[in-house]
PDB file of C-alpha atoms in Angstrom:
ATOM      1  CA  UNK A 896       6.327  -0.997 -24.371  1.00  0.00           C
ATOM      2  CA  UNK A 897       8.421  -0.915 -21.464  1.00  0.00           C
ATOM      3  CA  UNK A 898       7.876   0.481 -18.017  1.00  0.00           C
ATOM      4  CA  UNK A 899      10.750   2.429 -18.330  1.00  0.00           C
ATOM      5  CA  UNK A 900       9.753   4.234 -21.607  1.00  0.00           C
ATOM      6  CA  UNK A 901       6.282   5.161 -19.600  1.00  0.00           C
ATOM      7  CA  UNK A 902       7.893   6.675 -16.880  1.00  0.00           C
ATOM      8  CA  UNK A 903      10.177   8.583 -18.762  1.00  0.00           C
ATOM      9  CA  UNK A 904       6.686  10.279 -19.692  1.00  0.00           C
ATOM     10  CA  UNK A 905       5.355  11.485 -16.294  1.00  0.00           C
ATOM     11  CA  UNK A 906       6.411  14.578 -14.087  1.00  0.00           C
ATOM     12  CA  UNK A 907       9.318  14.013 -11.547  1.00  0.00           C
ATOM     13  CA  UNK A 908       6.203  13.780  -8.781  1.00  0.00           C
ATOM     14  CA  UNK A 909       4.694  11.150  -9.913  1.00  0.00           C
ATOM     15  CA  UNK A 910       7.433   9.308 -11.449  1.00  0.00           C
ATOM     16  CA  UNK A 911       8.551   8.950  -7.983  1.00  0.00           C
ATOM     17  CA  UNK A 912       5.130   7.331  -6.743  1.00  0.00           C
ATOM     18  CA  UNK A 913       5.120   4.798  -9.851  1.00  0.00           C
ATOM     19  CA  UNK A 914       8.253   3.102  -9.448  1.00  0.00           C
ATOM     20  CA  UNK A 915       7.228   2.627  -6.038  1.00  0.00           C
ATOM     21  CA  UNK A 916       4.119   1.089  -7.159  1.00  0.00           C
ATOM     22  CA  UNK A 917       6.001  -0.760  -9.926  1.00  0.00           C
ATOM     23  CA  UNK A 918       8.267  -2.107  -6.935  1.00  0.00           C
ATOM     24  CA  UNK A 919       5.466  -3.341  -5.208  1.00  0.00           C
ATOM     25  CA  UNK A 920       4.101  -4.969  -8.378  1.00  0.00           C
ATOM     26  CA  UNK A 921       7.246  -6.376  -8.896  1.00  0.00           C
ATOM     27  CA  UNK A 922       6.755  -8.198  -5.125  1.00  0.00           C
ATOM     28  CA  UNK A 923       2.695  -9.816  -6.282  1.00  0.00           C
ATOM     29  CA  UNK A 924       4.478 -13.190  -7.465  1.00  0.00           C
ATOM     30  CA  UNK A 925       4.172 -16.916  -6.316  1.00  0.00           C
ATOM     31  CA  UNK A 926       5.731 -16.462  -3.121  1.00  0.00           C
ATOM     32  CA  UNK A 927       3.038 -13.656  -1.869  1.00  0.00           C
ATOM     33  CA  UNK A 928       0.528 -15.730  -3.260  1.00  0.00           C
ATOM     34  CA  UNK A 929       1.867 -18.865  -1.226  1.00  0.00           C
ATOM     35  CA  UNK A 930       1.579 -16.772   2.352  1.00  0.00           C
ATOM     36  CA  UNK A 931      -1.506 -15.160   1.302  1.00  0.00           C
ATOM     37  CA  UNK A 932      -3.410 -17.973   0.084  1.00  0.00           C
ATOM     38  CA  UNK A 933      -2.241 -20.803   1.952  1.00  0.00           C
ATOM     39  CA  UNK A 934      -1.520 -22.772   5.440  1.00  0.00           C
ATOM     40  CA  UNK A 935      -0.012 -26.092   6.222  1.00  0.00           C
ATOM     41  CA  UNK A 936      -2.733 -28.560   7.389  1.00  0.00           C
ATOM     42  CA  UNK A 937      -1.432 -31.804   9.031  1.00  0.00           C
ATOM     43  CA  UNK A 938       1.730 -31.340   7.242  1.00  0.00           C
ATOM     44  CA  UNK A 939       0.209 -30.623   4.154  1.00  0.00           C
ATOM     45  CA  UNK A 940       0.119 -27.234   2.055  1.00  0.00           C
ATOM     46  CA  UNK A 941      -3.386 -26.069   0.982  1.00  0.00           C
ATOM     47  CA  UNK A 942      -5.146 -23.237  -0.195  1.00  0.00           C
ATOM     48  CA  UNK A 943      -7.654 -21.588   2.530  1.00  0.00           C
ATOM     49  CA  UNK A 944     -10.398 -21.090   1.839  1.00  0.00           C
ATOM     50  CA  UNK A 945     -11.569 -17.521   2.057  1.00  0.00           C
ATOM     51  CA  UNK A 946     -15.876 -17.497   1.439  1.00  0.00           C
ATOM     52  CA  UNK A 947     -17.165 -16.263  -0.621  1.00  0.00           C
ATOM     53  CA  UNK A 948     -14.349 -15.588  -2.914  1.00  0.00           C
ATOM     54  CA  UNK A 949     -11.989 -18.924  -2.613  1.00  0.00           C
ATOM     55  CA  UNK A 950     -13.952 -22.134  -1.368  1.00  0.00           C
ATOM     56  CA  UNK A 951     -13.459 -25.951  -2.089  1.00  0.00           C
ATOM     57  CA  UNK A 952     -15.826 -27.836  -3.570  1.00  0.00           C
ATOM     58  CA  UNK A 953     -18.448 -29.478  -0.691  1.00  0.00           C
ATOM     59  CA  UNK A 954     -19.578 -32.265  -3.427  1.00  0.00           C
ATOM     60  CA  UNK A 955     -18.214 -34.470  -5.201  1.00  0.00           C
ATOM     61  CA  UNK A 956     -14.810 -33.770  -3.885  1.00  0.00           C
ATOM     62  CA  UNK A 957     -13.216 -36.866  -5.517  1.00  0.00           C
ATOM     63  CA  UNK A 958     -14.727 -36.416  -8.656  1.00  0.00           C
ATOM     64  CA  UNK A 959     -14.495 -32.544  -8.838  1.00  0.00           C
ATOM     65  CA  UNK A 960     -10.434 -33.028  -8.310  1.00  0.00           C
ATOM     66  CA  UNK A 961     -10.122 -35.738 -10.975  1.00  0.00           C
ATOM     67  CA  UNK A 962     -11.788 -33.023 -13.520  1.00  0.00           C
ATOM     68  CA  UNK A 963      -9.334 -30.443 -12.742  1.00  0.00           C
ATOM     69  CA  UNK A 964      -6.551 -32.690 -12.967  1.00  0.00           C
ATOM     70  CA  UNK A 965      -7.650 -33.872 -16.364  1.00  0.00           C
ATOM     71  CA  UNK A 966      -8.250 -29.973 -17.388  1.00  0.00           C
ATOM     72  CA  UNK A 967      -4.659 -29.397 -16.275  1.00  0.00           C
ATOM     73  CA  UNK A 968      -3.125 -32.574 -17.782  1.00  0.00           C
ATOM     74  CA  UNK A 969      -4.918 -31.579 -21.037  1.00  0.00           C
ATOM     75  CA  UNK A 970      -3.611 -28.010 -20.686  1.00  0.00           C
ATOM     76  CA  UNK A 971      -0.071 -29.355 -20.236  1.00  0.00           C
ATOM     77  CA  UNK A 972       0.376 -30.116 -23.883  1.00  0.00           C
ATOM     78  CA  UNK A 973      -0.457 -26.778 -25.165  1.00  0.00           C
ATOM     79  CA  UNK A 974       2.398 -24.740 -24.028  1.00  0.00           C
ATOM     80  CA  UNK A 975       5.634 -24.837 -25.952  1.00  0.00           C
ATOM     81  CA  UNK A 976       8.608 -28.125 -25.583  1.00  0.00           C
ATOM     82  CA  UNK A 977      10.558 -25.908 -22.926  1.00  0.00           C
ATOM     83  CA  UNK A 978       7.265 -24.584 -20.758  1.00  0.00           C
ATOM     84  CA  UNK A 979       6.013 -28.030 -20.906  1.00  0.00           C
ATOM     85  CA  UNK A 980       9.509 -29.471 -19.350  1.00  0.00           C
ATOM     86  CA  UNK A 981       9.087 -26.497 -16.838  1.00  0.00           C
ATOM     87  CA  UNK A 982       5.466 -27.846 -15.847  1.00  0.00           C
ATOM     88  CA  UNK A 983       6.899 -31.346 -15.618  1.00  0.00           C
ATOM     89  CA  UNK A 984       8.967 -30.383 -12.564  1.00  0.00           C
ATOM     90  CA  UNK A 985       5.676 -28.890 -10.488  1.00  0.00           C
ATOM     91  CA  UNK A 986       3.121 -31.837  -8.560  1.00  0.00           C
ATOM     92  CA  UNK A 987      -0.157 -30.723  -8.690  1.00  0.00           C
ATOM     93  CA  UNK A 988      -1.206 -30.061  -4.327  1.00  0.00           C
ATOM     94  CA  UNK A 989      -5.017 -28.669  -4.243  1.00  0.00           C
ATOM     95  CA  UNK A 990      -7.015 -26.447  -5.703  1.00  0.00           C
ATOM     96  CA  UNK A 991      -9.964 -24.333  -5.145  1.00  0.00           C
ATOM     97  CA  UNK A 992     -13.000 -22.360  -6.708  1.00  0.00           C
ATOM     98  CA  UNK A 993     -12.159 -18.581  -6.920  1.00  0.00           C
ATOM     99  CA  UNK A 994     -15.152 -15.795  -7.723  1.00  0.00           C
ATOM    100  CA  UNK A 995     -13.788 -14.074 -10.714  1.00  0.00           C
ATOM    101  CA  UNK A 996     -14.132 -10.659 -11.645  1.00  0.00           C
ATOM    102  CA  UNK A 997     -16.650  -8.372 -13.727  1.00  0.00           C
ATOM    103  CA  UNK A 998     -15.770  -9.179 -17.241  1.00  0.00           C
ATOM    104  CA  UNK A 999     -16.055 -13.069 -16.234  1.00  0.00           C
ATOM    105  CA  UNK A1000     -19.179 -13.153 -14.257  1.00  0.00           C
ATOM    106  CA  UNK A1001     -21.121 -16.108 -14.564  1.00  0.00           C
ATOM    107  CA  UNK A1002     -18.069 -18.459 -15.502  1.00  0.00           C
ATOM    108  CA  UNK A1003     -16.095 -21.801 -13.664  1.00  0.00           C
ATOM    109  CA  UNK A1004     -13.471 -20.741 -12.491  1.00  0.00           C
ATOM    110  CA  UNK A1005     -10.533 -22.128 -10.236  1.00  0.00           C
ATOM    111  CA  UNK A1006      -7.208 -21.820  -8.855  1.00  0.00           C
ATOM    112  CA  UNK A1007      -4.127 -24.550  -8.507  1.00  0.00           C
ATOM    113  CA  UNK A1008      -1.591 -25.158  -6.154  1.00  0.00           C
ATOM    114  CA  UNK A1009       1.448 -26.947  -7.712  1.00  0.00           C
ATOM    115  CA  UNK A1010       5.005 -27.240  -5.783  1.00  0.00           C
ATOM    116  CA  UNK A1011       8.196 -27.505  -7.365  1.00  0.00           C
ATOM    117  CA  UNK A1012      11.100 -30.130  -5.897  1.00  0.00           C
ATOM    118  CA  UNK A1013      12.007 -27.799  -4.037  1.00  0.00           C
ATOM    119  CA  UNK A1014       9.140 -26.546  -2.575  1.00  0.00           C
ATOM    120  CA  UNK A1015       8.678 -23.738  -4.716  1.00  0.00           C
ATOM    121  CA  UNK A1016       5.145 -22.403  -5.325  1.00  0.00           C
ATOM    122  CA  UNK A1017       3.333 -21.941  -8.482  1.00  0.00           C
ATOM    123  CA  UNK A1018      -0.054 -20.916  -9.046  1.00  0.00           C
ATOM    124  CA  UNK A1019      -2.472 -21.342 -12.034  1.00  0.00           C
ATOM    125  CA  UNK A1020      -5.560 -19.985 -12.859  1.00  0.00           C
ATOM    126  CA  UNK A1021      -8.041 -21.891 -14.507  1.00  0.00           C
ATOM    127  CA  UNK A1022     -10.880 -19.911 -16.448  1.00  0.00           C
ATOM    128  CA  UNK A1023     -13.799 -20.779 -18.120  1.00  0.00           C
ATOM    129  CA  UNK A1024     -13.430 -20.189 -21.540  1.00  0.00           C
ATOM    130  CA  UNK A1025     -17.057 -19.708 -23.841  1.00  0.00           C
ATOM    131  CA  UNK A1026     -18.322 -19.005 -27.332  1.00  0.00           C
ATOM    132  CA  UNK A1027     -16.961 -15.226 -28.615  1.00  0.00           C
ATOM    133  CA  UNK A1028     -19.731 -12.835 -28.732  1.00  0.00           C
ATOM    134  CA  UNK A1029     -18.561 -11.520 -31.875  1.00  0.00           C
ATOM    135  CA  UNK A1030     -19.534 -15.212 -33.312  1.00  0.00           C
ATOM    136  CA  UNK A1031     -23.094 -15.748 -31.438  1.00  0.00           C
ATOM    137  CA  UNK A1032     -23.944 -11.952 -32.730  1.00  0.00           C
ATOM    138  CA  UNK A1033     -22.400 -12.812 -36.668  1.00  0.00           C
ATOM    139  CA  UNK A1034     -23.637 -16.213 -36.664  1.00  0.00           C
ATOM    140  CA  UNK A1035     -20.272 -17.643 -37.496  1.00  0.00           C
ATOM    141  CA  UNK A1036     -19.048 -21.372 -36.507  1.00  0.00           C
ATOM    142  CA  UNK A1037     -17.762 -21.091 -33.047  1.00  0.00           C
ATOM    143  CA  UNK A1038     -13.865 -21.654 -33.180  1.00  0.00           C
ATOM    144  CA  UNK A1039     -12.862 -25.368 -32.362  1.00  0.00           C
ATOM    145  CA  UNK A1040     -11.670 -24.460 -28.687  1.00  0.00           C
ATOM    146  CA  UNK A1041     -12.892 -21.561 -26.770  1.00  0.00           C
ATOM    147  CA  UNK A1042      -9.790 -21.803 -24.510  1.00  0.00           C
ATOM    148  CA  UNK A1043      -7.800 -21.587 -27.677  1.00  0.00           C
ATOM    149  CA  UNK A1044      -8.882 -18.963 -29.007  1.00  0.00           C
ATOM    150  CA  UNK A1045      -8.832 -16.907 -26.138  1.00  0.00           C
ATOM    151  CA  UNK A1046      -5.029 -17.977 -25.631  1.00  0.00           C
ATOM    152  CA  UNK A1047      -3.947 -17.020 -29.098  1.00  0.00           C
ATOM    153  CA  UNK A1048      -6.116 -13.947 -29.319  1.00  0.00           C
ATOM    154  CA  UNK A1049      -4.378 -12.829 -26.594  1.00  0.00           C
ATOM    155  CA  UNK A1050      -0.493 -13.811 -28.213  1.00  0.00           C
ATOM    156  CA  UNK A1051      -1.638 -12.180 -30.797  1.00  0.00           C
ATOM    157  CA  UNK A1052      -2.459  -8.696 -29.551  1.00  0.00           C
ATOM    158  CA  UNK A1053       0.144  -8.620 -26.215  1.00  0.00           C
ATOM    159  CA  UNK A1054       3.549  -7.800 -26.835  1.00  0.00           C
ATOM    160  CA  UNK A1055       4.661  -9.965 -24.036  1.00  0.00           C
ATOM    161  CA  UNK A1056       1.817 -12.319 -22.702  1.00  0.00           C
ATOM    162  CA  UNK A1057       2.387 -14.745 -19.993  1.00  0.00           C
ATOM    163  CA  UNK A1058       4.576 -17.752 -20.741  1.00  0.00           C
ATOM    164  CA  UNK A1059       2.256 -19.855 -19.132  1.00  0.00           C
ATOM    165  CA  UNK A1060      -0.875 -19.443 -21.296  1.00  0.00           C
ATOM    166  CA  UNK A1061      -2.553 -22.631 -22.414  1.00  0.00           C
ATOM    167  CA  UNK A1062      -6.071 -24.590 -22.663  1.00  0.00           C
ATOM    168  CA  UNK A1063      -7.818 -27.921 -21.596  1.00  0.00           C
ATOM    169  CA  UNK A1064     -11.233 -29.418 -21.683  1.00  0.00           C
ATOM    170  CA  UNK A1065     -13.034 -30.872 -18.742  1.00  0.00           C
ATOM    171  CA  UNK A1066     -13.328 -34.570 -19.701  1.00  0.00           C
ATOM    172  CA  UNK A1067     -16.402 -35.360 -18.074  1.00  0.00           C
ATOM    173  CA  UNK A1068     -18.881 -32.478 -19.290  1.00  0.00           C
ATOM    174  CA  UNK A1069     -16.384 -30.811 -21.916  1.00  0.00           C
ATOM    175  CA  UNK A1070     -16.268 -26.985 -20.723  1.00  0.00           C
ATOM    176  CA  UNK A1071     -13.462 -25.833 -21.977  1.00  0.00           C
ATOM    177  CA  UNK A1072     -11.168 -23.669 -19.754  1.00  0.00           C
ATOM    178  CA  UNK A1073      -7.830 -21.452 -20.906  1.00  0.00           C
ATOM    179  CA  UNK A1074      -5.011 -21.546 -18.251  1.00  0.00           C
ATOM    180  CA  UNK A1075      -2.137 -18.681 -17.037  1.00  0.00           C
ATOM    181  CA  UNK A1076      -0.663 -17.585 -13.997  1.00  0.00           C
ATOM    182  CA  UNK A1077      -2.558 -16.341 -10.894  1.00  0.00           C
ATOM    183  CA  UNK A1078      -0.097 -13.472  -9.764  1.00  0.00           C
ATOM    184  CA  UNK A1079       2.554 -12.950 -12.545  1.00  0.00           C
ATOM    185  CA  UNK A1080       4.320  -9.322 -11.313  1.00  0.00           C
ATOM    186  CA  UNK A1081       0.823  -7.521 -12.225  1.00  0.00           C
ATOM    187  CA  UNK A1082      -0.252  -3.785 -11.795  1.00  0.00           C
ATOM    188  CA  UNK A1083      -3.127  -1.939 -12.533  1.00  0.00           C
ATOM    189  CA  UNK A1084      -3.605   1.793 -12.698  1.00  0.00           C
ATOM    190  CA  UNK A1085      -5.962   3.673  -9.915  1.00  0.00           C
ATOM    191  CA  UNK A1086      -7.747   5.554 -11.962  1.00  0.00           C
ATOM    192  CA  UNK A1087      -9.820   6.928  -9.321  1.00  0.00           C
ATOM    193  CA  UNK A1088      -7.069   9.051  -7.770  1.00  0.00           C
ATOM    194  CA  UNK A1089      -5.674  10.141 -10.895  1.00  0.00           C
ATOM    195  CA  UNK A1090      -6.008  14.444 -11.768  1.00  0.00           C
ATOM    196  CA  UNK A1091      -7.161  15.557 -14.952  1.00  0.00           C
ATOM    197  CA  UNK A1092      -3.733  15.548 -16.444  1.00  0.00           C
ATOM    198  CA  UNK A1093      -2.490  12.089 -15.023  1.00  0.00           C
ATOM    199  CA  UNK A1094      -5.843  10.384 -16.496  1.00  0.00           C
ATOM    200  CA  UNK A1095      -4.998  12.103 -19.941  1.00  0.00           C
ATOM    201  CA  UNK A1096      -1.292  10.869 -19.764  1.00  0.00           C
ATOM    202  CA  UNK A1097      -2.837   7.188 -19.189  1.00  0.00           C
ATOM    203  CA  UNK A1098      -5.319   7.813 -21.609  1.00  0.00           C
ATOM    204  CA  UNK A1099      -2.442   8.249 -23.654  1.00  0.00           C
ATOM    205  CA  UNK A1100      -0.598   5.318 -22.675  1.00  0.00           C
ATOM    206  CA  UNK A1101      -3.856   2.712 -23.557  1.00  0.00           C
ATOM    207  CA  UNK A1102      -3.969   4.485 -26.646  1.00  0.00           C
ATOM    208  CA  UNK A1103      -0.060   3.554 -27.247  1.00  0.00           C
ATOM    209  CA  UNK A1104      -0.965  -0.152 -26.129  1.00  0.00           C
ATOM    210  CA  UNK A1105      -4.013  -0.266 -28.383  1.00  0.00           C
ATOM    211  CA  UNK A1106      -2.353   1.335 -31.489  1.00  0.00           C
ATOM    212  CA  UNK A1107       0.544  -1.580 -31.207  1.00  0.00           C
ATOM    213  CA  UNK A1108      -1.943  -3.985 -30.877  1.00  0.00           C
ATOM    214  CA  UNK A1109      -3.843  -3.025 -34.027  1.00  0.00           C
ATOM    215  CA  UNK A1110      -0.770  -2.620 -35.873  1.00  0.00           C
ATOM    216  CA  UNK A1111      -0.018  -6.599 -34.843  1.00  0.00           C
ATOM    217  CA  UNK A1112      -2.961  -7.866 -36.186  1.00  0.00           C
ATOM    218  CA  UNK A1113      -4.476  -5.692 -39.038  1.00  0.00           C
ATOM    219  CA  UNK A1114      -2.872  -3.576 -41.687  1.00  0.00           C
ATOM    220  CA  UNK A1115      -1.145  -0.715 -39.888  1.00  0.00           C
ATOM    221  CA  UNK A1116      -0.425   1.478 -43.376  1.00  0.00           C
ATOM    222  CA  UNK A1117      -4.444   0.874 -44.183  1.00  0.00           C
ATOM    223  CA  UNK A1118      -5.691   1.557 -40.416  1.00  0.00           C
ATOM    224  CA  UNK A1119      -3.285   5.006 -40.264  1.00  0.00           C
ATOM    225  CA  UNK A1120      -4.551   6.113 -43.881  1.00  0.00           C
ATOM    226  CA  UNK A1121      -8.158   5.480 -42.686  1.00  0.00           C
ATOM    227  CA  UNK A1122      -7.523   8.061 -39.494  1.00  0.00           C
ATOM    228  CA  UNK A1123      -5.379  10.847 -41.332  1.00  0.00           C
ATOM    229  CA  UNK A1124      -3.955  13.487 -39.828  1.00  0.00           C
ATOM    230  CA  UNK A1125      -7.446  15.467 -38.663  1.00  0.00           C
ATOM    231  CA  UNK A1126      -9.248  15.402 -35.684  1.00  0.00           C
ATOM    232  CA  UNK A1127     -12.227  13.667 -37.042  1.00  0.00           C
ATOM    233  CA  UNK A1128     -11.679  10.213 -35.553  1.00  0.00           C
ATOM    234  CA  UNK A1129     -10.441  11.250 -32.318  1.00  0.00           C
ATOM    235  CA  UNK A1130     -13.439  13.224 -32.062  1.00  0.00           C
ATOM    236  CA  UNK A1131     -15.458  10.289 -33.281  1.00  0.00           C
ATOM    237  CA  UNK A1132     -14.470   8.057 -30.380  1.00  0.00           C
ATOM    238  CA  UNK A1133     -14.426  11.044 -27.545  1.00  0.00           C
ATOM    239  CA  UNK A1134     -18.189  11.661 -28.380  1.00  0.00           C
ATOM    240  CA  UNK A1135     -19.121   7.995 -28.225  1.00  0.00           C
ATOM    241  CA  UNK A1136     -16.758   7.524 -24.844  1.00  0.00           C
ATOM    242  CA  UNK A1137     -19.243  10.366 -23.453  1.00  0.00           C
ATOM    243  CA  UNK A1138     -22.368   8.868 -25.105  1.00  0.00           C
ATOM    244  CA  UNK A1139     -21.536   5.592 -23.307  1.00  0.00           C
ATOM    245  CA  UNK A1140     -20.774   7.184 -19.718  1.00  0.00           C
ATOM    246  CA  UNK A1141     -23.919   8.761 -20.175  1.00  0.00           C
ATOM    247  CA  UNK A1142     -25.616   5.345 -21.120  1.00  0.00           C
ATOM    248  CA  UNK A1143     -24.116   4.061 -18.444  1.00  0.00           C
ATOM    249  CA  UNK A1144     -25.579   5.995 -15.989  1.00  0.00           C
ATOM    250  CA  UNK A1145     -28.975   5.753 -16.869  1.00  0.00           C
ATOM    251  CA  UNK A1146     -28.574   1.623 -16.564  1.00  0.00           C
ATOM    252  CA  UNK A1147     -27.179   2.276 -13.206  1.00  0.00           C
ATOM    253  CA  UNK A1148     -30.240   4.489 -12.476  1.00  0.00           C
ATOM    254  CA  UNK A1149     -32.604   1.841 -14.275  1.00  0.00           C
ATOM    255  CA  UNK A1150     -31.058  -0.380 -12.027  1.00  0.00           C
ATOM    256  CA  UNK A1151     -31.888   1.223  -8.937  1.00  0.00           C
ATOM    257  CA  UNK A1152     -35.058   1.502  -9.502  1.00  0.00           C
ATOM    258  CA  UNK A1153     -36.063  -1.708 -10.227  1.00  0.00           C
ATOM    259  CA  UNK A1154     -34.582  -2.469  -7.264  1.00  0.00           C
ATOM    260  CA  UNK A1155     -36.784  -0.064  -5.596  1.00  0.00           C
ATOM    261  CA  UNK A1156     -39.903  -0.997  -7.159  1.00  0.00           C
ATOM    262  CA  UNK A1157     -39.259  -4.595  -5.799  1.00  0.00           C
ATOM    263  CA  UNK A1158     -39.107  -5.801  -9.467  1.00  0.00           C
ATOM    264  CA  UNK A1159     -35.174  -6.764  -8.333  1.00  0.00           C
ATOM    265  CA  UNK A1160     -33.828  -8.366  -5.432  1.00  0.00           C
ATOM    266  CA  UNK A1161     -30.447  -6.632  -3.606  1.00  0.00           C
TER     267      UNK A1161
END
């Protein structure tokens, strides 16, 4: 799906504000990420740290780097021929632990600093990568590599995913980790701004992205005969959207007062 075909979508207003946010997107690369996340000490280019969200490691600084050198010279022979060749050219400079987000909480993760010969930044992102969820609730054998699968789930369901994408294993305690690139021209939706009909038109949009998806890796004729032409199974999935805002809400409340009992600490 390309940008293009999405703006060709919206209202001459807001078409207007997108591309200027897609411009902007367009700028999040490598070379932001080099004056944003780094300084020259002693002649030397490192990542700063920035508690708590990007921090070296305080122990076992020697050891810690040899580990994520190993992760990323295991991860360098899962790309493809030409990527790896592309890799080859970068020397690996420092890295750093980064605090990821929500869906991730709980998990290693860190970022590298490589330089290319001619300076040139790039920046990888090394995630933890863990047993599906879908497997520890089915009982099913785990897959072989969580970084793996994670890396070809994802070729499998993006149309265009990033050409860095890879996996590696820690070879002193074995977590296994999946690999891509830390800023890669990215751009989220603010949903919180959005009016009624913007939010549908986006609505829209993840439904486009989702539909392709499902149509790469299940049986597209099957899936579309399943939904017919009613309204049933949009219905079906609008009621349990609500049910789950509403669910939602009461966690957040359960939460809260917990918290005000004493029972949690915040």
């Amino acid at each position: 799906i390309e940008m293009q075909d999405l703006l060709a979508t919206m209202k001459a207003s807001r078409r207007k504000q997108e591309e200027h946010l897609l411009e902007k997107a367009h700028t999040k690369d490598h070379i932001k990420a080099l004056n944003k996340l780094t300084s020259i000490v002693d002649g030397r280019r490192v990542i700063v740290d920035n508690p708590p969200i990007v921090t070296h490691s305080e122990h076992g600084e020697a050891e810690r780097t040899e580990r994520v050198f190993g992760v990323v010279a295991d991860y360098r022979e899962t790309p493809s021929a030409d990527r790896q060749e592309l890799l080859d050219r970068y020397r690996f400079v420092d890295y750093a632990r980064k605090v990821v987000g929500v869906g991730s909480v709980g998990t290693r993760c860190w970022i590298a600093l490589f330089q290319g010969p001619n300076g040139g930044p790039l920046f990888l992102q090394v995630k933890e990568a863990r047993e599906s969820v879908i497997s520890v609730a089915r009982g099913t054998t785990p897959a072989a590599h969580f970084g793996q699968r994670v890396v070809e789930g994802q070729r499998t369901l993006q149309a265009a995913s990033d050409v860095l994408l890879g996996w590696g294993t820690d070879p002193v305690d074995g977590a296994q980790y999946y690999v891509r690139q830390l800023w890669d021209a990215k751009w989220s939706a603010d949903v919180s701004t959005m009016r009624p009909s913007a939010l549908g038109q986006y609505a829209g949009h993840c439904g486009w992205a989702l539909a392709r998806a499902h149509a790469r890796t299940g049986d597209a004729v099957e899936i579309s005969g399943y939904i017919g032409t009613s309204d049933v199974f949009g219905e079906a999935i609008a009621d349990w959207a609500v049910a789950y805002a509403d669910q939602t809400e009461r966690d957040h409340a359960a939460l809260v007062a917990a918290i005000e009992r004493g029972v949690l600490a915040a």
